[in-house]
Amino acid sequence: MKIVGIISSPNKYGNTATLVRTALKAAEEEGLKTEEIFLDKYNIKYCRGCLSCMSTGKCIISDDDFKKLYNIILNADGVILGAPNYGYSMNAIMRTFLERFGLFEFMTSNSFGGKYVAGIATSGGKKGVIKVAKSTINIAKSAMFKRGFVSGYLGVATRGEHIKNNKKSLYKAMKLGLKIALDIKGKQKYKYQNISGRFMNKILIKPMFKKVILKNKERNMKAIYENLKERGLIEA
Ligand SMILES: Cc1cc2nc3c(=O)[nH]c(=O)nc-3n(C[C@H](O)[C@H](O)[C@H](O)COP(=O)(O)O)c2cc1C
């Protein structure tokens, strides 16, 4: 059982990294394997918006580090995503990384489906920090064909002081790390999580996309169809 911590701040010992590492340490103490990915160290190019992942299942960009990171995520049981708030949004490094999962992920939930996720954000002020923490885990929460499980999220306004001096926030990060670890170990199902969103998905969104995917299964949605079929998520 393994949890991957993704840090998108360029500050290796900054606020976001400190909280993600605190959460990972708590998970480790609960017996899980952990791995830290400090995104700034990797070469991750922008999504080209070519949509070829929908038909081929592959990204046209092959000369960067994304595929390597993709495989690490694919083989993990849990993911903690940590981003700083830049202009009331996740910073560009995290966005660039998440966008590379492409519409293939949006329509198949191939990487995040069934996984446990937790979001962490830090900010100077309070405004927008929770929104940023939640937005990092949206990729799992709002999955169409197979949802991920949200263990929790944490948004901390630092007010200019380094988070390492903020015992309350470190404690919350530790609790979040422990929670995701226990969720993985206990296979927590969160039956009622995002219940209204899931209801809308079930009656409206998924059937609509299913039709489109089936219609295009030999063409531009070939890889999406084959992936869903292989996982028993769409009829043959
Ligand atoms: C380009 C940039 C934009 C930022 N935008 C905001 C913002 O809109 N609101 C806010 O409260 N803090 C903002 N901040 C402050 C950071 O979110 C905050 O210092 C954060 O904890 C930095 O995380 P780090 O130490 O992990 O790098 C911004 C910082 C930078 C560098």
Coordinates of C-alpha atoms and ligand atoms in Angstrom, one line a residue:
M1 CA 0.0 0.0 0.0
K2 CA 1.5 3.3 -1.1
I3 CA 0.7 7.0 -1.0
V4 CA 2.3 9.5 -3.3
G5 CA 2.7 13.1 -2.2
I6 CA 2.7 15.6 -5.0
I7 CA 4.2 19.0 -4.2
S8 CA 3.8 21.7 -6.8
S9 CA 5.4 24.6 -5.0
P10 CA 8.8 25.5 -6.3
N11 CA 10.0 26.0 -2.7
K12 CA 11.5 22.7 -1.6
Y13 CA 11.2 23.6 2.1
G14 CA 8.3 26.0 1.8
N15 CA 4.8 25.8 3.4
T16 CA 3.2 23.4 1.0
A17 CA 6.1 21.0 1.0
T18 CA 6.2 21.0 4.8
L19 CA 2.5 20.1 5.1
V20 CA 2.6 17.4 2.4
R21 CA 5.7 15.9 4.1
T22 CA 4.0 16.0 7.5
A23 CA 1.1 14.1 6.1
L24 CA 3.3 11.6 4.4
K25 CA 5.2 11.0 7.6
A26 CA 2.0 10.2 9.5
A27 CA 1.0 7.7 6.8
E28 CA 4.4 6.1 7.0
E29 CA 4.1 5.7 10.7
E30 CA 0.8 3.9 10.0
G31 CA 2.8 1.4 8.0
L32 CA 2.3 2.7 4.4
K33 CA 5.0 3.2 1.8
T34 CA 5.3 6.8 0.7
E35 CA 6.9 8.6 -2.2
E36 CA 7.4 12.3 -2.6
I37 CA 7.2 14.0 -6.0
F38 CA 8.6 17.5 -6.1
L39 CA 7.1 18.6 -9.4
D40 CA 9.5 21.5 -10.0
K41 CA 12.3 19.0 -10.4
Y42 CA 10.7 17.4 -13.4
N43 CA 10.2 18.5 -17.0
I44 CA 6.5 18.6 -17.6
K45 CA 5.4 20.1 -20.9
Y46 CA 2.0 21.7 -21.4
C47 CA -1.0 19.7 -22.7
R48 CA -1.2 20.4 -26.5
G49 CA -5.0 20.0 -26.6
C50 CA -4.7 17.7 -29.6
L51 CA -7.1 15.1 -28.1
S52 CA -5.1 12.2 -29.5
C53 CA -5.1 10.6 -26.0
M54 CA -8.8 9.9 -26.6
S55 CA -8.2 7.7 -29.6
T56 CA -4.7 6.3 -28.9
G57 CA -4.6 6.2 -25.1
K58 CA -1.2 7.9 -25.4
C59 CA 0.1 11.4 -25.1
I60 CA 1.8 12.8 -28.2
I61 CA 4.4 14.4 -25.9
S62 CA 7.0 11.7 -25.2
D63 CA 10.1 13.7 -24.5
D64 CA 9.4 14.8 -21.0
D65 CA 8.9 13.3 -17.5
F66 CA 5.1 13.0 -17.4
K67 CA 4.8 9.3 -18.4
K68 CA 7.2 8.4 -15.5
L69 CA 5.1 10.3 -13.0
Y70 CA 1.9 8.9 -14.6
N71 CA 3.0 5.4 -13.9
I72 CA 3.9 6.2 -10.3
I73 CA 0.4 7.6 -9.7
L74 CA -1.2 4.6 -11.5
N75 CA 0.5 2.2 -9.1
A76 CA -0.3 4.1 -5.9
D77 CA -3.3 3.5 -3.6
G78 CA -3.5 7.1 -2.4
V79 CA -2.4 10.5 -3.6
I80 CA -1.9 13.7 -1.6
L81 CA -1.8 16.8 -3.8
G82 CA -0.3 19.9 -2.4
A83 CA -0.3 23.3 -4.1
P84 CA 0.2 26.9 -3.1
N85 CA -2.5 29.5 -3.9
Y86 CA -1.4 31.7 -6.7
G87 CA -4.1 34.3 -7.6
Y88 CA -6.9 32.3 -6.0
S89 CA -6.1 29.2 -8.0
M90 CA -3.6 26.3 -7.8
N91 CA -0.2 27.3 -9.1
A92 CA 0.7 26.7 -12.7
I93 CA 3.0 23.8 -12.0
M94 CA 0.1 21.8 -10.5
R95 CA -2.3 22.8 -13.2
T96 CA 0.2 21.8 -15.9
F97 CA 0.7 18.4 -14.3
L98 CA -3.0 17.7 -13.9
E99 CA -3.9 18.9 -17.4
R100 CA -1.6 16.3 -18.8
F101 CA -3.9 13.5 -17.6
G102 CA -6.0 14.9 -20.4
L103 CA -9.5 14.1 -21.5
F104 CA -8.6 10.4 -21.5
E105 CA -8.5 10.6 -17.6
F106 CA -11.7 12.8 -17.5
M107 CA -13.6 10.1 -19.4
T108 CA -12.0 7.0 -18.0
S109 CA -10.8 7.8 -14.5
N110 CA -8.1 5.4 -15.3
S111 CA -5.5 6.8 -12.9
F112 CA -7.6 8.3 -10.1
G113 CA -10.6 6.0 -10.1
G114 CA -10.8 3.9 -6.9
K115 CA -7.9 5.8 -5.3
Y116 CA -7.9 7.8 -2.1
V117 CA -7.0 11.4 -2.4
A118 CA -6.3 14.4 -0.1
G119 CA -5.7 18.0 -1.1
I120 CA -3.5 20.5 0.6
A121 CA -3.2 24.2 -0.1
T122 CA -1.3 27.1 1.5
S123 CA -1.8 30.7 1.0
G124 CA -0.8 34.1 2.4
G125 CA -4.4 35.0 3.3
K126 CA -7.5 33.0 3.9
K127 CA -9.4 33.9 0.7
G128 CA -9.4 31.1 -1.8
V129 CA -7.2 28.6 0.1
I130 CA -9.9 26.0 0.7
K131 CA -11.1 26.4 -2.9
V132 CA -7.5 25.6 -4.1
A133 CA -7.2 22.6 -1.7
K134 CA -10.5 21.3 -3.1
S135 CA -9.6 22.0 -6.7
T136 CA -6.5 19.8 -6.6
I137 CA -8.7 16.7 -5.8
N138 CA -11.4 17.5 -8.3
I139 CA -9.8 15.1 -10.8
A140 CA -10.8 12.2 -8.5
K141 CA -13.9 13.6 -6.9
S142 CA -15.8 14.4 -10.1
A143 CA -14.8 11.3 -12.0
M144 CA -17.4 10.1 -14.4
F145 CA -16.9 6.3 -14.7
K146 CA -15.1 5.4 -11.5
R147 CA -14.8 7.8 -8.6
G148 CA -11.9 8.3 -6.3
F149 CA -12.4 8.7 -2.5
V150 CA -11.7 12.0 -0.9
S151 CA -10.1 11.4 2.5
G152 CA -10.0 15.2 3.1
Y153 CA -8.5 18.5 2.4
L154 CA -6.6 21.2 4.2
G155 CA -6.2 24.8 3.4
V156 CA -3.9 27.0 5.5
A157 CA -3.4 30.7 5.5
T158 CA 0.1 31.3 6.6
R159 CA -0.2 35.1 7.0
G160 CA 3.5 35.5 6.2
E161 CA 4.8 33.1 8.8
H162 CA 6.5 29.8 7.8
I163 CA 4.2 26.9 8.4
K164 CA 6.8 25.0 10.3
N165 CA 6.1 27.3 13.3
N166 CA 2.3 26.7 13.1
K167 CA 1.7 23.7 15.3
K168 CA -2.0 23.6 14.7
S169 CA -1.6 23.3 11.0
L170 CA 1.1 20.7 11.3
Y171 CA -1.2 18.7 13.5
K172 CA -4.0 19.0 10.9
A173 CA -1.6 17.8 8.2
M174 CA -0.6 14.9 10.4
K175 CA -4.2 14.0 11.0
L176 CA -4.9 14.1 7.2
G177 CA -2.0 11.8 6.5
L178 CA -3.2 9.4 9.1
K179 CA -6.8 9.6 7.7
I180 CA -5.8 8.7 4.1
A181 CA -3.6 5.9 5.4
L182 CA -6.5 4.4 7.5
D183 CA -8.9 4.9 4.6
I184 CA -6.6 2.9 2.4
K185 CA -6.1 0.2 5.0
G186 CA -9.8 -0.1 5.8
K187 CA -11.0 0.3 2.2
Q188 CA -13.3 3.1 3.3
K189 CA -16.1 3.4 0.8
Y190 CA -17.6 6.8 1.7
K191 CA -21.0 5.8 0.6
Y192 CA -22.6 9.2 0.8
Q193 CA -19.6 11.3 -0.4
N194 CA -20.6 13.8 -3.1
I195 CA -24.0 12.1 -3.3
S196 CA -25.8 14.9 -5.2
G197 CA -23.0 15.2 -7.7
R198 CA -22.9 11.4 -8.2
F199 CA -26.7 11.3 -8.6
M200 CA -26.5 13.9 -11.4
N201 CA -23.6 12.0 -12.9
K202 CA -25.6 8.8 -12.9
I203 CA -28.8 10.0 -14.4
L204 CA -27.5 12.7 -16.7
I205 CA -23.8 13.1 -17.4
K206 CA -22.6 9.5 -17.6
P207 CA -25.4 8.3 -19.9
M208 CA -24.8 11.3 -22.2
F209 CA -21.1 10.6 -22.5
K210 CA -21.7 6.9 -22.8
K211 CA -23.7 7.5 -25.9
V212 CA -21.0 9.7 -27.4
I213 CA -18.3 7.2 -26.6
L214 CA -20.2 4.3 -28.1
K215 CA -20.9 6.4 -31.2
N216 CA -17.2 7.2 -31.6
K217 CA -15.7 3.9 -30.4
E218 CA -14.1 3.1 -33.8
R219 CA -12.9 6.7 -34.3
N220 CA -11.7 9.5 -32.0
M221 CA -12.8 7.8 -28.8
K222 CA -11.3 4.4 -29.5
A223 CA -8.9 4.3 -26.6
I224 CA -11.5 5.6 -24.2
Y225 CA -14.0 2.9 -25.2
E226 CA -11.4 0.1 -25.1
N227 CA -10.2 1.2 -21.7
L228 CA -13.7 1.3 -20.2
K229 CA -14.7 -2.0 -21.9
E230 CA -11.6 -3.7 -20.5
R231 CA -12.4 -2.5 -17.0
G232 CA -16.1 -3.5 -17.3
L233 CA -17.3 0.1 -17.2
I234 CA -19.1 0.2 -20.5
E235 CA -21.0 -2.4 -22.5
A236 CA -19.2 -4.1 -25.4
Ligands
LIG1 C1 2.8 34.4 -7.8 C2 2.2 34.3 -6.4 C3 0.8 34.5 -6.3 C4 0.2 34.4 -5.0 N1 -1.1 34.6 -4.9 C5 -1.7 34.6 -3.7 C6 -3.1 34.9 -3.5 O1 -3.8 35.1 -4.5 N2 -3.6 34.9 -2.3 C7 -2.9 34.6 -1.2 O2 -3.4 34.6 -0.1 N3 -1.6 34.3 -1.3 C8 -0.9 34.3 -2.5 N4 0.4 34.0 -2.6 C9 1.1 33.6 -1.4 C10 1.4 32.0 -1.4 O3 0.2 31.4 -1.7 C11 1.8 31.6 0.0 O4 3.0 32.3 0.4 C12 2.1 30.1 0.0 O5 2.1 29.6 1.3 C13 3.5 29.8 -0.7 O6 3.7 28.4 -0.6 P1 5.1 27.7 -0.6 O7 5.8 28.2 0.6 O8 4.8 26.3 -0.5 O9 5.8 28.1 -1.8 C14 1.0 34.1 -3.9 C15 2.4 33.8 -4.0 C16 3.0 33.9 -5.2 C17 4.4 33.7 -5.4

